[in-house]
Coordinates of C-alpha atoms and ligand atoms in Angstrom, one line a residue:
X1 CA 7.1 32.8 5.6
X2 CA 4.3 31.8 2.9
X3 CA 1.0 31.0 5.2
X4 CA 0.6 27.3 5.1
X5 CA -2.5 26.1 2.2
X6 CA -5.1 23.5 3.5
X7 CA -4.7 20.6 1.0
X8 CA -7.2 18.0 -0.5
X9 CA -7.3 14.7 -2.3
X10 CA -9.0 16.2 -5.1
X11 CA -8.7 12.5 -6.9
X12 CA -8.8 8.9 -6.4
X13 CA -7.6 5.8 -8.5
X14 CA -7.2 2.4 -8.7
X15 CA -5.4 -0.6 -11.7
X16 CA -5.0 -4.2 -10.4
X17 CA -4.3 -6.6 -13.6
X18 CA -6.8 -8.9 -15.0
X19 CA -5.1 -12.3 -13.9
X20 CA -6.3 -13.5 -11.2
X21 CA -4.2 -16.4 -9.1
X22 CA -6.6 -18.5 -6.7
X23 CA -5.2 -20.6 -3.7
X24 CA -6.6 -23.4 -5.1
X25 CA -4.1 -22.7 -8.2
X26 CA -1.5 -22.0 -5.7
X27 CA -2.2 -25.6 -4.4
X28 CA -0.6 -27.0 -7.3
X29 CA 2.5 -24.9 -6.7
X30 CA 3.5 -25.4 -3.7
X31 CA 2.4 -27.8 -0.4
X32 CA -0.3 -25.3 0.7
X33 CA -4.0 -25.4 0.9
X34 CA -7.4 -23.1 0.3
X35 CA -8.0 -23.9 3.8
X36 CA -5.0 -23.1 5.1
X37 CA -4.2 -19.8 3.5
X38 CA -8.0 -18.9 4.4
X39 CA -7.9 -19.4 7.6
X40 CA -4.4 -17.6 8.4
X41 CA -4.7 -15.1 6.0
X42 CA -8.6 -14.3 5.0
X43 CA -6.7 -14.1 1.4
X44 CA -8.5 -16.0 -1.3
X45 CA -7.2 -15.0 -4.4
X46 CA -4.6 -12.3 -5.7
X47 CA -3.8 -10.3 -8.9
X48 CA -0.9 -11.2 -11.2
X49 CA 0.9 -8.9 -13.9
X50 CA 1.1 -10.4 -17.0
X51 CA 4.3 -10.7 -19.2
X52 CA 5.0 -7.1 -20.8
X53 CA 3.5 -5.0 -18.0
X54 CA 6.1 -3.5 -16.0
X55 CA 5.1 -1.8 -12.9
X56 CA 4.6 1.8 -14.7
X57 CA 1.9 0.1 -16.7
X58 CA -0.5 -0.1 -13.7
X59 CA 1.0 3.0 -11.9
X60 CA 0.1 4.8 -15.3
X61 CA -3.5 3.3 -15.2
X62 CA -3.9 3.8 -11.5
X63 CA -2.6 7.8 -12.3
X64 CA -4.9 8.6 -15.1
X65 CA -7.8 7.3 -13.1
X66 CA -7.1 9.2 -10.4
X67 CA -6.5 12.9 -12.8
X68 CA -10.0 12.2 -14.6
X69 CA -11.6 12.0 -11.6
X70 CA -10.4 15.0 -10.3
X71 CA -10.7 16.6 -13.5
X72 CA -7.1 17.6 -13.9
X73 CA -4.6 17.4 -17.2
X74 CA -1.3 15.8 -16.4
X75 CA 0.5 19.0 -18.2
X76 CA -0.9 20.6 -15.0
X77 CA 0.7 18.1 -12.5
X78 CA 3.6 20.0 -10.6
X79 CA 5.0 16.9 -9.3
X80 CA 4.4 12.8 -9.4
X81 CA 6.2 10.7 -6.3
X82 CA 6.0 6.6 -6.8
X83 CA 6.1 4.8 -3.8
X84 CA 7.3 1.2 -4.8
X85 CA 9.8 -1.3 -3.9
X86 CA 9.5 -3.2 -7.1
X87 CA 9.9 -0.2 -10.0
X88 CA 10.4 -1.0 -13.4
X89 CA 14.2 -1.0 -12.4
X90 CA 16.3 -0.1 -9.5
X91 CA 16.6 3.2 -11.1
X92 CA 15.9 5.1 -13.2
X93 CA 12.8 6.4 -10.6
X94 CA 9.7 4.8 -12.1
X95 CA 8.2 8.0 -11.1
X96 CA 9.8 9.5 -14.7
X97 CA 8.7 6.9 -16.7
X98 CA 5.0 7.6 -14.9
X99 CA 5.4 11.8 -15.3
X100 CA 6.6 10.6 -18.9
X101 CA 4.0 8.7 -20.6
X102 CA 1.2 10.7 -18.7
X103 CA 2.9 13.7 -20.6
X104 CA 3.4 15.2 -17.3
X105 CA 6.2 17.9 -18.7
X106 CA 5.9 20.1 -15.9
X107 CA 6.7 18.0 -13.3
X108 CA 9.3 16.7 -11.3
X109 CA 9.6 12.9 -10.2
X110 CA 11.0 10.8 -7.6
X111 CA 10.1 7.5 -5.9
X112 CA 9.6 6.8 -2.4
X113 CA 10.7 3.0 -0.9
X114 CA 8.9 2.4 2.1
X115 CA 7.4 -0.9 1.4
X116 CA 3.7 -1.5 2.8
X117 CA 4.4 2.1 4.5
X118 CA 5.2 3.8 1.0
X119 CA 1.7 5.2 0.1
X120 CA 1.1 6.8 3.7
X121 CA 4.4 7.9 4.0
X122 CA 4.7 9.6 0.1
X123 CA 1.4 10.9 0.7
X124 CA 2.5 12.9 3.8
X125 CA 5.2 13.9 1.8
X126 CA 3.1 14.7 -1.3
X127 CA 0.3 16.6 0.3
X128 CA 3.0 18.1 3.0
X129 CA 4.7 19.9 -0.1
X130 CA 1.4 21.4 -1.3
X131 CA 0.7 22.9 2.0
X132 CA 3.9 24.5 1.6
X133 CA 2.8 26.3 -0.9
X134 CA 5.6 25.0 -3.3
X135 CA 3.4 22.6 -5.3
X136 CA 0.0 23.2 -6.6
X137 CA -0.9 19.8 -7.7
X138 CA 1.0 17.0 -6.5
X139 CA 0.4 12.9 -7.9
X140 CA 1.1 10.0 -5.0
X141 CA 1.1 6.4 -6.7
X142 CA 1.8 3.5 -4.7
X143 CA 2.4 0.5 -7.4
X144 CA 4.1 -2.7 -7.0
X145 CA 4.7 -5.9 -9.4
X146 CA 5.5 -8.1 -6.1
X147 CA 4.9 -11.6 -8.2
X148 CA 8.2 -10.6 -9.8
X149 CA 9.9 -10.8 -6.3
X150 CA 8.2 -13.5 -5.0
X151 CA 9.6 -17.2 -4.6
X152 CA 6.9 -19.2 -5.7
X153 CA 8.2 -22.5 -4.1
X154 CA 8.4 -21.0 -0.6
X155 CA 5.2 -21.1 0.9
X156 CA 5.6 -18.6 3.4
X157 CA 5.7 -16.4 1.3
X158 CA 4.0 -17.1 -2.5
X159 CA 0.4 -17.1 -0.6
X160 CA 0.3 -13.9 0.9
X161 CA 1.3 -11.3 -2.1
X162 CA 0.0 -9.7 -5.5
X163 CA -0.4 -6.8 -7.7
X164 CA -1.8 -3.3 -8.2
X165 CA -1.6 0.2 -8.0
X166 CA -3.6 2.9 -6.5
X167 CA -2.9 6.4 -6.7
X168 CA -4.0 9.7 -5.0
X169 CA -4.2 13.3 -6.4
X170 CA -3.4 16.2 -3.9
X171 CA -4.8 20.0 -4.1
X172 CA -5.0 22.6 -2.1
X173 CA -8.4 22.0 -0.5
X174 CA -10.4 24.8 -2.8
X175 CA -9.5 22.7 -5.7
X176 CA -10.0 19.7 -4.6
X177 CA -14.0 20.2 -4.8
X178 CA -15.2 18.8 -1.9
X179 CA -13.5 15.6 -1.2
X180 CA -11.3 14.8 1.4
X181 CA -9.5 16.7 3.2
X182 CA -5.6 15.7 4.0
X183 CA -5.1 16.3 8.3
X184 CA -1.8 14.6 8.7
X185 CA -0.3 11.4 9.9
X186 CA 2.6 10.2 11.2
X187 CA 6.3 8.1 10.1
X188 CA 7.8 5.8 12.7
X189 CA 11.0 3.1 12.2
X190 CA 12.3 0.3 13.8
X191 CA 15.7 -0.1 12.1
X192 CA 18.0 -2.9 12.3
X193 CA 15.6 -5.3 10.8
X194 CA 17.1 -6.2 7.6
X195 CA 16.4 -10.1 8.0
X196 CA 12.9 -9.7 9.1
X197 CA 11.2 -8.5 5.3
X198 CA 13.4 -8.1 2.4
X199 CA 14.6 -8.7 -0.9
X200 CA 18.4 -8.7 -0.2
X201 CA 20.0 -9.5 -3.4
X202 CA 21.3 -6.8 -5.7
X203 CA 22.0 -4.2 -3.6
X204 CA 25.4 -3.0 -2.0
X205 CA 24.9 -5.6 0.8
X206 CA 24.7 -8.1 -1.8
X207 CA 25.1 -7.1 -5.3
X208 CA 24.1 -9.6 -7.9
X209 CA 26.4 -12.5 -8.2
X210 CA 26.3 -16.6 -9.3
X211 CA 25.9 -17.1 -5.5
X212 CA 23.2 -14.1 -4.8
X213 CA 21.5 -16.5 -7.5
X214 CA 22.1 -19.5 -6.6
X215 CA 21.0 -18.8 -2.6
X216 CA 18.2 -17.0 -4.2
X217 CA 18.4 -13.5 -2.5
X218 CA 16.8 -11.9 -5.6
X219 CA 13.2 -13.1 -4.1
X220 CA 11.6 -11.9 -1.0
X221 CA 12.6 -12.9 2.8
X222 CA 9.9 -12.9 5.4
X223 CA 10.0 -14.1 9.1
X224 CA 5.8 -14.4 9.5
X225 CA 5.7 -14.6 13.2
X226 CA 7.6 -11.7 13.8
X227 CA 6.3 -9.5 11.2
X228 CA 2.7 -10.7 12.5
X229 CA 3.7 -9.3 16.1
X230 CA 5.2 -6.2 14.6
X231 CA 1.9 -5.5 12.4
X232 CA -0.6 -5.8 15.2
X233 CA 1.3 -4.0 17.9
X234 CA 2.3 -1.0 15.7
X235 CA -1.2 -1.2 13.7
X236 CA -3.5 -1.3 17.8
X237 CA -1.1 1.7 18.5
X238 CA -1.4 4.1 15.5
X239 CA -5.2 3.5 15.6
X240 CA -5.6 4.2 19.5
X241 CA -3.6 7.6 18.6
X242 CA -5.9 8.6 16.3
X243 CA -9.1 7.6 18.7
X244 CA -7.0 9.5 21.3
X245 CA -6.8 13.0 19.5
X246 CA -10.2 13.2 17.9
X247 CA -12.6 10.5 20.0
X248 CA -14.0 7.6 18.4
X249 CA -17.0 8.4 17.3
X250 CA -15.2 10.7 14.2
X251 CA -13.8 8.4 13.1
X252 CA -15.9 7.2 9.5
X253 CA -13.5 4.0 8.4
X254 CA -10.3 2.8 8.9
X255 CA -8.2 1.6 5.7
X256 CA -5.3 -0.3 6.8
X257 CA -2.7 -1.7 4.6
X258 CA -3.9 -4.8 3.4
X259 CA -2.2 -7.4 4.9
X260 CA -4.0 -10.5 6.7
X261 CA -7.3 -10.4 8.0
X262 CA -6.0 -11.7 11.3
X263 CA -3.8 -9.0 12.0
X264 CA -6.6 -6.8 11.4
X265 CA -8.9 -8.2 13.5
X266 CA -6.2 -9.3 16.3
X267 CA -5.4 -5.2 16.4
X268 CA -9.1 -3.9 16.5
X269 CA -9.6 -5.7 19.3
X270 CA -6.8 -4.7 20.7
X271 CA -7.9 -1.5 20.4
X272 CA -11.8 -2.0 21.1
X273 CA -13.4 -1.0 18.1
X274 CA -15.3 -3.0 16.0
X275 CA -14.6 -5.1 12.3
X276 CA -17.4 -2.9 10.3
X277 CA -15.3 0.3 10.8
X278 CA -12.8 -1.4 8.8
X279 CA -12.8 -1.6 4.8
X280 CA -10.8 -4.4 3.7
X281 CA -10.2 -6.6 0.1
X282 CA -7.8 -8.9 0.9
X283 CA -9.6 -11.7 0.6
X284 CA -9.5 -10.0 -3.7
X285 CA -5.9 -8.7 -4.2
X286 CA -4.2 -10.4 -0.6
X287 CA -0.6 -7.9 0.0
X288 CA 0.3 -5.8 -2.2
X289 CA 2.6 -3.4 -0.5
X290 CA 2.8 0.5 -1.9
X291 CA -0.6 -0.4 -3.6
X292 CA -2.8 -1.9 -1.2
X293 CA -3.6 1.7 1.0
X294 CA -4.6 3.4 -2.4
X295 CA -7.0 0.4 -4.1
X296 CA -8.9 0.6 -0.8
X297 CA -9.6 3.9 -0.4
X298 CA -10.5 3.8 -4.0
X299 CA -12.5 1.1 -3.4
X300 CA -13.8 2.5 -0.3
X301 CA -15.0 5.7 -2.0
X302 CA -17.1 3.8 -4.6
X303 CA -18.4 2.1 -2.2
X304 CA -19.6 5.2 -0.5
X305 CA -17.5 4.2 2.6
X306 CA -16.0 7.7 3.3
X307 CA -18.6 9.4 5.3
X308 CA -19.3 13.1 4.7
X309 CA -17.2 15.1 7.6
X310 CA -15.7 11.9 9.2
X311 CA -12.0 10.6 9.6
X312 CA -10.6 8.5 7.2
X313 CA -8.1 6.2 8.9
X314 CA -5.0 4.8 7.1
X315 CA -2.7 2.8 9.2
X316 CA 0.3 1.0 7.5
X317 CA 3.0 -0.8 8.4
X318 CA 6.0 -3.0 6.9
X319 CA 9.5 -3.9 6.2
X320 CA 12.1 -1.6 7.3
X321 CA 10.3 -1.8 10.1
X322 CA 8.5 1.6 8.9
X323 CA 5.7 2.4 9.8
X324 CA 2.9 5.4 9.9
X325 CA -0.3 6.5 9.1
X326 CA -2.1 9.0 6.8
X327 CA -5.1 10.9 8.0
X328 CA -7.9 12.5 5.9
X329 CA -11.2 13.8 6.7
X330 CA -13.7 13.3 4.1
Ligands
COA1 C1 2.8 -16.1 7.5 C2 1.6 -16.3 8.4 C3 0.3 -16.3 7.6 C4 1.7 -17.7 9.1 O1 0.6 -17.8 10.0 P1 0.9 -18.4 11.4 O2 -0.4 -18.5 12.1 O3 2.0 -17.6 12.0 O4 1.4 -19.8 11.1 P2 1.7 -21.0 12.1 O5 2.8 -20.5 13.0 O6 0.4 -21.4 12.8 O7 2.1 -22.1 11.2 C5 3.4 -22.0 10.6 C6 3.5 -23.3 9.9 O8 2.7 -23.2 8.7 C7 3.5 -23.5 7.6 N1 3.1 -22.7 6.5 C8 3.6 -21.5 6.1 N2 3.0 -21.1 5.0 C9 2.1 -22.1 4.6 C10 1.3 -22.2 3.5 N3 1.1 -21.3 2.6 N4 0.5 -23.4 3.5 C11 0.6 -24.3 4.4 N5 1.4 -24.2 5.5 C12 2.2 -23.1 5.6 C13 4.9 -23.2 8.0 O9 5.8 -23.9 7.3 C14 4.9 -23.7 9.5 O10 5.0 -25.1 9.5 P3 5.8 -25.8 10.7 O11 5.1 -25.5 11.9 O12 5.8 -27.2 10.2 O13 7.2 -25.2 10.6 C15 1.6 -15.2 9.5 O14 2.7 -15.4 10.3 C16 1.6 -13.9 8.9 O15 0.7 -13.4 8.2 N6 2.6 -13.1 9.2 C17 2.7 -11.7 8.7 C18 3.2 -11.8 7.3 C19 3.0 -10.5 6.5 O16 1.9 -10.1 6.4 N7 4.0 -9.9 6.0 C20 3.9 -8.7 5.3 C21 3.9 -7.6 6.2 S1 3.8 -6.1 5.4

């Protein structure tokens, strides 16, 4: 057996598109409120694709960031995986058209659905495949075009989401230059939880029809409450192992998926650990699934966030229910 290769995020990117969608424009949308979404949510405005940019466009963006910054050409890329649940179209992969226009000609592609857990959960499998020793340089994306999903006269819904794209490049450690390095994570499920987060329609369940249409299963299904309960429990839990195995005082920041400052804060105390070891932007970009885990840490780095030698926490969690957690040290 090959020895197993320590592996690195030798790059980090970030897109999110140019329009931006307040609440207070939401307020002429639907019966909601600045206050409202504020106060349940923390979000105060979100990013919205524009007509013509399909979800590769930001993925692409997101990608290219991510290889300049670790100083690596895409002909050099072994492998790209897109975590999305809103690809450019339910298949081809949107992974292809990404290892395509990048000009990515030695790599493979596939995409990984996972929801809110897809950029954890393709990064475990991204930076788990360069430890093998099978791949040397291996692209994760998590990208999403959620507004294209989204129902925007149900209010339960509309407020919460947007989107972006974020994107992660891993090594093996030596190449990766000094950043951070990848330590593990975790994958969990709850199945049986179709009616809890989904889009349903145009599947095999329910393949598109007048009546998927008219009942309008093409846009997403939430049940708030229950996903709320879900989030924090799972979110407390995946922290407290973490704090459990290393100690608290490693860890540097925690990066959770983006997904309602209440949650976040309901789970850190849950835990015991205080709001300024969390970096969050929801209040900027509010949900947006595959992406929100990758902006962040973007966003995180710049902001000099990732402490030198300390753990770098990712919790995420979502529909399925799947969740799980992605651990670096930077
Ligand atoms: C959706 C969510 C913000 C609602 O917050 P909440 O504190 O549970 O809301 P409450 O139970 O206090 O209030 C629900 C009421 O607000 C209303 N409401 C829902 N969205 C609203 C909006 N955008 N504006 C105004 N009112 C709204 C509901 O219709 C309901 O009204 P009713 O009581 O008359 O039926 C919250 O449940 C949540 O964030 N859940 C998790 C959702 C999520 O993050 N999903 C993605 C996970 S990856």
């Amino acid at each position: 057996m090959t020895e197993l290769v320590p592996v690195g995020v030798a790059g980090l990117g970030r897109c999110v598109p140019d329009k931006v969608l307040t609440n207070f424009d939401l307020e002429k949308m639907v019966d909601t409120s600045d206050e409202w979404i504020v106060q349940r949510t923390g979000i105060r405005e979100r990013r919205i694709a524009g007509e013509g940019t399909v979800t590769s466009t930001l993925a692409i963006q997101a990608a290219r960031q991510a290889l300049e910054h670790a100083g690596v050409d895409p002909l050099d890329l072994d492998l790209v995986v897109c975590a999305t649940v809103t690809g450019d179209q339910p298949f081809p992969a949107t992974a292809c058209r990404i290892g395509f226009d990048l000009g990515a000609k030695n790599a493979g592609g596939f995409d990984v659905a996972a929801a809110c857990s897809g950029f954890v959960i393709a990064s475990q499998v991204g930076a788990n495949m360069v430890r093998s020793g099978q791949f040397r340089r291996v692209l994760v994306v998590g990208a999403e075009i959620l507004s294209r999903i989204l129902d925007y006269t149900d209010r339960n819904t509309c407020v919460l989401f947007g989107d972006g794209a974020g994107a992660a490049l891993y090594t093996s450690l030596a190449d990766a230059k000094g950043q951070g390095e990848f330590l593990g994570g975790s994958m969990s499920m709850e199945g049986g939880a179709e009616d809890v987060l989904a889009n349903p329609g145009g599947g095999s369940r329910f393949p598109a029809s007048l009546e998927t249409i008219e009942k309008r299963l093409h846009f997403m299904k939430m049940g708030g409450t229950k996903v709320f309960r879900f989030a924090v429990r799972v979110f407390a839990d995946l922290v407290r192992r973490v704090v459990e195995q290393y100690g608290r005082e490693q860890i540097g920041v925690i990066i959770p998926h983006q997904v309602n400052q209440r949650i976040i804060e309901a789970a850190m105390e849950q835990v015991g650990l205080p709001m300024d070891l969390v970096f969050s932007n929801i209040d900027r970009y509010g949900n947006t699934s595959a992406a929100s885990v990758p902006i962040a840490l973007r966003e995180a780095y710049d902001a000099g966030r990732l402490q030198k030698g300390k753990l770098v926490v990712m919790p995420a969690f979502g529909a399925g229910m799947a969740w799980g957690h992605l651990l670096l040290r930077w």
